[in-house]
Tab-separated table of C-alpha atoms and ligand atoms in Angstrom:
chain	number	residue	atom	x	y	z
A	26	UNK	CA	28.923	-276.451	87.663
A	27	UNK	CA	28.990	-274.643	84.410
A	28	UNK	CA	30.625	-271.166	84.310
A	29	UNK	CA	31.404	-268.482	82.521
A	30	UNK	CA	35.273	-267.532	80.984
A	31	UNK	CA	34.555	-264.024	82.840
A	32	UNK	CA	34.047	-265.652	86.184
A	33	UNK	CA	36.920	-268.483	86.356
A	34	UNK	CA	39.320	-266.039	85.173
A	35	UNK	CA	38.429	-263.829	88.315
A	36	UNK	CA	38.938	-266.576	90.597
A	37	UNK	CA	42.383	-267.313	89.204
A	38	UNK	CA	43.478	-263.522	88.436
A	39	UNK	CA	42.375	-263.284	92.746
A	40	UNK	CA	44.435	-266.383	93.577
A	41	UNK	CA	47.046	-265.455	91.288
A	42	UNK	CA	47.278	-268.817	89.542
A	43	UNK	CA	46.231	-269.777	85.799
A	44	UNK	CA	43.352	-272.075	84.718
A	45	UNK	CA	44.006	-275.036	82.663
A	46	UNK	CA	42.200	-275.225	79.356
A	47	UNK	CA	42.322	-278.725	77.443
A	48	UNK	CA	41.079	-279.462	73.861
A	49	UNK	CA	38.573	-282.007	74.196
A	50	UNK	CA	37.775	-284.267	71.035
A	51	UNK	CA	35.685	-286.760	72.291
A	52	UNK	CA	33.632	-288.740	74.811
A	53	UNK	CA	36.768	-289.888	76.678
A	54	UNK	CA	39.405	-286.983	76.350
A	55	UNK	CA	35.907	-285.090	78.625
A	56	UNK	CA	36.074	-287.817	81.167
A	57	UNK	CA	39.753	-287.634	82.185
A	58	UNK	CA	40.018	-284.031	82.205
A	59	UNK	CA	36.764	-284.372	84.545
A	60	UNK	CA	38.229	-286.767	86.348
A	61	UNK	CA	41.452	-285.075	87.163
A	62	UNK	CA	39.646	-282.007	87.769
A	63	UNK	CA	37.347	-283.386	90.417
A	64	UNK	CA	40.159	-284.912	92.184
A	65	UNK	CA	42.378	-282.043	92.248
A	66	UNK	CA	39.733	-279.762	93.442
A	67	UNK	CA	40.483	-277.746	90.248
A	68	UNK	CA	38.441	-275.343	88.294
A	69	UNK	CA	39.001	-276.166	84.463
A	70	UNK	CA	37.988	-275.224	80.861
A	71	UNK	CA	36.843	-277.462	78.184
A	72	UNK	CA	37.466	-276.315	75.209
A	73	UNK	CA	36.911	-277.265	71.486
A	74	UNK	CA	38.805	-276.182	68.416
A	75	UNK	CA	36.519	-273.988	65.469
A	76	UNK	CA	36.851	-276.632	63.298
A	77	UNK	CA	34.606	-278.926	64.533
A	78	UNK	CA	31.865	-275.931	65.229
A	79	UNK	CA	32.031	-275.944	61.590
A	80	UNK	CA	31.902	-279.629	60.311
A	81	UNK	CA	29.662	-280.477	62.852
A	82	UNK	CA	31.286	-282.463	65.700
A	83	UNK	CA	30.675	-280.076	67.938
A	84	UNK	CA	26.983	-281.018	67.975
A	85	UNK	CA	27.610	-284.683	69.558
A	86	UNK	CA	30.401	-283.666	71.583
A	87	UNK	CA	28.641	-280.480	72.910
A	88	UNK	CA	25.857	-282.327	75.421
A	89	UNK	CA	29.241	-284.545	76.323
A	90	UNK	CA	30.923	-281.600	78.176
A	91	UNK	CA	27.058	-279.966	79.209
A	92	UNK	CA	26.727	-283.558	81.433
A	93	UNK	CA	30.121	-283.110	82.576
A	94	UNK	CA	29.832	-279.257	83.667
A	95	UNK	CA	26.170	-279.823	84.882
A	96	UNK	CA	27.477	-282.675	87.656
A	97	UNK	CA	30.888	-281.395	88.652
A	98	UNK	CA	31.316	-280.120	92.199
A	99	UNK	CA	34.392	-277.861	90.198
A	100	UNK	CA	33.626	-274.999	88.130
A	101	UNK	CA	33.698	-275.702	84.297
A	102	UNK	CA	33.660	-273.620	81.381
A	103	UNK	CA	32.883	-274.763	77.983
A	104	UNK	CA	34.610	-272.540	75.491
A	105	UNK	CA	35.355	-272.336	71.572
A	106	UNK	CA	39.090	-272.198	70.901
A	107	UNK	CA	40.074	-270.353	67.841
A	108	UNK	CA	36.544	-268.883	67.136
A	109	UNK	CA	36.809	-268.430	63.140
A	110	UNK	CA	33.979	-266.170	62.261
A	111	UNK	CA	30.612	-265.783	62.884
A	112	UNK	CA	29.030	-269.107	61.614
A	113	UNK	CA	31.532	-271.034	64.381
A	114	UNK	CA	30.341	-268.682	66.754
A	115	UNK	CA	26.293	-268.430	66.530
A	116	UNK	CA	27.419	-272.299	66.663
A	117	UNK	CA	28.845	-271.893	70.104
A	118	UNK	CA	25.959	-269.723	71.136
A	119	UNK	CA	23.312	-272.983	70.137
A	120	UNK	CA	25.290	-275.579	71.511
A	121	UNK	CA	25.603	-274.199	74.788
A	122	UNK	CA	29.230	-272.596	75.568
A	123	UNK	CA	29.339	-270.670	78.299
A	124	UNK	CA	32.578	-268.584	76.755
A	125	UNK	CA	33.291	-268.044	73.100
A	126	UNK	CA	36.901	-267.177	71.172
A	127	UNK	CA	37.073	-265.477	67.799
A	128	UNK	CA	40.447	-264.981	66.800
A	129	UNK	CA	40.971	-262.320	64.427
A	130	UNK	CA	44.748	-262.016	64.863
A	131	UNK	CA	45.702	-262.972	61.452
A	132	UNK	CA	43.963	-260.150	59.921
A	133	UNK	CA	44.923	-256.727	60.112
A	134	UNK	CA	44.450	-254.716	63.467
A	135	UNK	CA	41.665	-252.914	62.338
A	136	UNK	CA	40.323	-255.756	61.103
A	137	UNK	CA	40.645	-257.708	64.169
A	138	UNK	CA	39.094	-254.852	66.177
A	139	UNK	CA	35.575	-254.616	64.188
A	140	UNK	CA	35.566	-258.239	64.003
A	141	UNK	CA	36.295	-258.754	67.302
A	142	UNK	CA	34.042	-256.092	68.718
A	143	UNK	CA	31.049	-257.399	66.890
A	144	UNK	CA	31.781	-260.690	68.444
A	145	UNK	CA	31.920	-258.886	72.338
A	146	UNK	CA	28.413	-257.179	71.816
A	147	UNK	CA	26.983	-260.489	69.916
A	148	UNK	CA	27.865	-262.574	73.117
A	149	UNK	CA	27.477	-259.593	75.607
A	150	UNK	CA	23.696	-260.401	74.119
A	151	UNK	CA	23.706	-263.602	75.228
A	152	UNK	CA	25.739	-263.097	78.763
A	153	UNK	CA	29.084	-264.438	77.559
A	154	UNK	CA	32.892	-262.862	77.512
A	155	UNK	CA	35.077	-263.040	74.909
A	156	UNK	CA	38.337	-263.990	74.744
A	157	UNK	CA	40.524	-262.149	71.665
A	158	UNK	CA	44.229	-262.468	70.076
A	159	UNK	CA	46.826	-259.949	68.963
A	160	UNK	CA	49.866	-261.509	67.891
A	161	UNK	CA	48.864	-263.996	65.841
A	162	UNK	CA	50.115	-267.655	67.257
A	163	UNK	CA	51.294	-269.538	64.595
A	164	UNK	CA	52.219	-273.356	64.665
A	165	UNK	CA	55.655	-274.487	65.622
A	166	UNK	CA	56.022	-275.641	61.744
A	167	UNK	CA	55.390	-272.025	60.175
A	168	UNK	CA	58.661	-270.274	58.917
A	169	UNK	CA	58.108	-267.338	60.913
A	170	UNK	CA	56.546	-265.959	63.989
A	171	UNK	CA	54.549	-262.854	63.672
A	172	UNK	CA	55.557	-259.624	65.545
A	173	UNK	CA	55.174	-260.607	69.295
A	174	UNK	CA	52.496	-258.224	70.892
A	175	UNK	CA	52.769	-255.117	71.782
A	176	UNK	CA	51.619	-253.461	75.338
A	177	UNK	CA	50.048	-250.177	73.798
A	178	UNK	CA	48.622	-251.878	71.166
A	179	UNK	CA	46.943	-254.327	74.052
A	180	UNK	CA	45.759	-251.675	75.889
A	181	UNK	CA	44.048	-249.864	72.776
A	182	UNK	CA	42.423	-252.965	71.811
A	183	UNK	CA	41.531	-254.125	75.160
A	184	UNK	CA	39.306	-250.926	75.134
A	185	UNK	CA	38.016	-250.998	71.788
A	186	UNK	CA	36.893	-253.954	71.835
A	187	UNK	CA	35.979	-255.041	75.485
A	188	UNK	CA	37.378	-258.519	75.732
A	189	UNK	CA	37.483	-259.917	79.018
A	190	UNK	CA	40.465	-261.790	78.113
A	191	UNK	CA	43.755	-261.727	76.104
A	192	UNK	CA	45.529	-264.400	73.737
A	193	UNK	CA	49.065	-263.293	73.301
A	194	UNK	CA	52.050	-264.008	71.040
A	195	UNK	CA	55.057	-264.249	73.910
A	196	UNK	CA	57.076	-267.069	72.173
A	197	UNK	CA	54.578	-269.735	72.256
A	198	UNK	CA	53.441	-271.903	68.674
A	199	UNK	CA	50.690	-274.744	68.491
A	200	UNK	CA	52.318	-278.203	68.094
A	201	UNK	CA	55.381	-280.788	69.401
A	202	UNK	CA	58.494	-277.929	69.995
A	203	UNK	CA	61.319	-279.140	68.181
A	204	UNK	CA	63.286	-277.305	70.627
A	205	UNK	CA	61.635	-275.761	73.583
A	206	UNK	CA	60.473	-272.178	73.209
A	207	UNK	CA	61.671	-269.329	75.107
A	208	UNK	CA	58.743	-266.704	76.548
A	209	UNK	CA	59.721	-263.045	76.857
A	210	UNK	CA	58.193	-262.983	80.428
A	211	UNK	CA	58.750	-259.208	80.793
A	212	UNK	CA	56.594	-258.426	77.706
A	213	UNK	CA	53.730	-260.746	79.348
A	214	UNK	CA	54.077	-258.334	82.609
A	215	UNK	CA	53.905	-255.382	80.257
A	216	UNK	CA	51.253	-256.755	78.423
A	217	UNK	CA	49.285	-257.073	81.828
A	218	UNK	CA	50.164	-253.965	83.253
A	219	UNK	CA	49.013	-252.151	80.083
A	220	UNK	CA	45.764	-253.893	79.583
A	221	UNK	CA	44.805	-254.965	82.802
A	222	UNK	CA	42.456	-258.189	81.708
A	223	UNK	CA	43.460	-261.646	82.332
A	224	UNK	CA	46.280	-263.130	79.868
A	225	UNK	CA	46.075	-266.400	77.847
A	226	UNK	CA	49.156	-268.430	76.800
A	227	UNK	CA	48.310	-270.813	73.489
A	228	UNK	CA	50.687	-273.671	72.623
A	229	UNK	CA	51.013	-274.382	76.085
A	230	UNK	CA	52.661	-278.456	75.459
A	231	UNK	CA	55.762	-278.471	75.676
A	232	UNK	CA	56.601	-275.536	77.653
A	233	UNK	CA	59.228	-275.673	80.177
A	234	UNK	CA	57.879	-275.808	83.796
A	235	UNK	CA	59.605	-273.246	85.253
A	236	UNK	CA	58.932	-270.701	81.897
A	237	UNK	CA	54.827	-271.664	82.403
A	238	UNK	CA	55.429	-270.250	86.458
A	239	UNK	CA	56.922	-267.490	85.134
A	240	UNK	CA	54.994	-266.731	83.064
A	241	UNK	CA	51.454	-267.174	85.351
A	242	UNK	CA	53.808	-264.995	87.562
A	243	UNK	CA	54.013	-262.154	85.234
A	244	UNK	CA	49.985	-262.142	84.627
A	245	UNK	CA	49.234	-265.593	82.342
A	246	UNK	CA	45.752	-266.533	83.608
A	247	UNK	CA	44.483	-269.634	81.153
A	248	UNK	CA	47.128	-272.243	79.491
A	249	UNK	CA	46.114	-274.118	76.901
A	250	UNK	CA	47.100	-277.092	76.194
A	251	UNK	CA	46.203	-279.322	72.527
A	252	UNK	CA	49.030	-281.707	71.485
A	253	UNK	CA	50.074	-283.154	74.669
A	254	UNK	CA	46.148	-283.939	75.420
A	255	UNK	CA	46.211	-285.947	72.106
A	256	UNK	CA	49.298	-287.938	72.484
A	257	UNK	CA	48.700	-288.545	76.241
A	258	UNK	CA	45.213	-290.554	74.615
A	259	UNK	CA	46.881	-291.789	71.954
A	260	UNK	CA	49.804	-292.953	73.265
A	261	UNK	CA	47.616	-295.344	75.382
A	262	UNK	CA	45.390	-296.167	72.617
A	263	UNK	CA	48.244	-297.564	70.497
A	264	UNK	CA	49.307	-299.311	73.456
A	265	UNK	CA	46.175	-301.056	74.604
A	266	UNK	CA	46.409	-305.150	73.974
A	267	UNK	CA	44.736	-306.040	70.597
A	268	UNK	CA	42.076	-308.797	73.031
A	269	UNK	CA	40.408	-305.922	74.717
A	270	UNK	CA	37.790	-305.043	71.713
A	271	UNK	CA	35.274	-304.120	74.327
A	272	UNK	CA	35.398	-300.109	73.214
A	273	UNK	CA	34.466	-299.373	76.563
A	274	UNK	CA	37.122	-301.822	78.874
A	275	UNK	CA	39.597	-300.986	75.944
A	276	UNK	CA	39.054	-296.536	76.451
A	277	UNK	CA	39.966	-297.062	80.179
A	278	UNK	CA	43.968	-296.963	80.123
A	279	UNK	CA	43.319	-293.814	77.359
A	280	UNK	CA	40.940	-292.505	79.700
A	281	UNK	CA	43.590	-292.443	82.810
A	282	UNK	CA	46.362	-290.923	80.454
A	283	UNK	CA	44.546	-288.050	79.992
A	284	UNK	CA	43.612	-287.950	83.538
A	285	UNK	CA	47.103	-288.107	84.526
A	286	UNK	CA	48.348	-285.397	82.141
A	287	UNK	CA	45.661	-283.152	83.257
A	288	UNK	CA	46.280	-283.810	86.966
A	289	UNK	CA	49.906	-282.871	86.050
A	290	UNK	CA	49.084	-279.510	84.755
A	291	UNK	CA	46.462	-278.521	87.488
A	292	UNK	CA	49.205	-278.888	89.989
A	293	UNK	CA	51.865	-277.122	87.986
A	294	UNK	CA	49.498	-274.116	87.169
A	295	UNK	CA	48.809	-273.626	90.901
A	296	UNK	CA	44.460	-274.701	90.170
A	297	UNK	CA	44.386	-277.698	92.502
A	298	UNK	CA	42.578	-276.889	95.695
A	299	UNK	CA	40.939	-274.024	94.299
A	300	UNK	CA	37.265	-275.245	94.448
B	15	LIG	P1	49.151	-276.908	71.855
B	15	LIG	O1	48.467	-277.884	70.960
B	15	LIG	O2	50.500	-276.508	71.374
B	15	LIG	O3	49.147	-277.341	73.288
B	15	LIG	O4	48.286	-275.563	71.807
B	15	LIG	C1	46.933	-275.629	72.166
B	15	LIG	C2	46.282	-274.325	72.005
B	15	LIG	O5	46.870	-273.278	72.185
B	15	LIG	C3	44.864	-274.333	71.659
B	15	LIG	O6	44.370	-273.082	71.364
């Protein structure tokens, strides 16, 4: 069934665990993740990066994850990753998501409070929660990491804005690690204690197993994961024997890579069993 980010992130912040969120590109990326999640008994989010809100993917791929949510036994929630402004957004809104993103974190903190604000009442108008950043997560290629967040600043935010939930910069970078990251899990269970809303952890491939418990033990509710979604499609694509031209027969071995990553990360983040 389709949810709302408000309502998943209850169940998990109640059974302490953290909800997987995968970026889904296309037809078959939504079918592994669904079938993983059905399997595992696992509520999930489905998420699509901004970019494709605004050159127009979004529109095909949108009833794609609808037909998914709408027949799953699991609860799903379709979400915008990376919400860019409010053209991505009213976007979201129209092609059904039941949770939106803007993220704001790049701009200054005033900046990223009006903007983010506006967002909250705009969906608040249409019954969705919003999930915001502070601490702007960068890629694992940028120079430099931004100033990690800070708990006050959380907690001032948190109110001024009314998020229901809270990207944070703990360590984490979008993309392939070159070396594997190191969270500062005591500033996560600062973070939580000052705020009090569930936590979200972006770049989530490539993180250390024991660092991603640690971290959903210190008050990490959502984990998203991108790159290793791609590569555990692609990797099968590029494998796949040149006869099989069928595009259906040949998307099955991609199909169960994904499936197999995802089941992977349901179990590590504690969500299998859980609907
Ligand atoms: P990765 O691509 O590093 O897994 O990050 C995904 C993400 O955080 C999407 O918002």
């Amino acid at each position: 069934m389709l949810v709302g980010l408000k309502e998943i992130l209850e169940m998990a912040e109640e059974g302490s665990y953290a909800v997987p969120a995968f970026n889904v590109y296309n037809m078959e990326t939504v079918m592994g993740i669904m079938q993983a999640a059905q399997e595992k008994r696992a509520p999930v989010i489905l998420q699509v990066y901004s970019r494709l809100f605004a050159q127009g993917e979004a529109r095909f791929l949108a009833p794609v994850i609808l037909e998914a949510a709408h027949s799953a036994s699991v609860p799903v929630c379709f979400h915008i990753d990376h919400g860019a402004g409010k053209n991505e957004i009213m976007r979201a809104f129209r092609y059904g998501c039941s949770s939106v993103m803007i993220d704001a974190s790049a701009q200054e903190y005033e900046e990223n409070v009006a903007l983010t604000g506006e967002i909250v009442q705009l969906a608040a108008a249409n019954g969705l929660a919003v999930e915001g950043e502070l601490g702007h997560v960068g890629s694992v290629n940028d120079a430099s990491m931004d100033e990690f967040t800070v708990p006050e600043e959380a907690r001032d935010f948190v109110e001024k804005t009314g998020v229901a939930a809270l990207a944070v910069l703990v360590g984490t970078a979008h993309g392939r690690y070159k070396k594997p990251p190191k969270l500062d899990i005591q500033r996560i269970a600062d973070i939580k204690a000052a705020a009090r809303i569930p936590l979200v952890l972006h770049g989530g491939s490539g993180i250390p197993d024991e660092q991603i418990q640690a971290a959903i033990k210190a008050g990490i509710r959502k984990i998203n994961f991108g790159t290793d979604v791609c590569y555990a499609f692609l990797d099968k694509v590029f494998a796949v024997p040149r006869e099989i031209y069928a595009i259906d027969l040949f998307m099955k071995e991609p199909v169960a890579g994904v499936s197999a990553f995802a089941a992977g990360k349901i179990e590590l983040l504690g969500a299998a069993g859980r609907a």
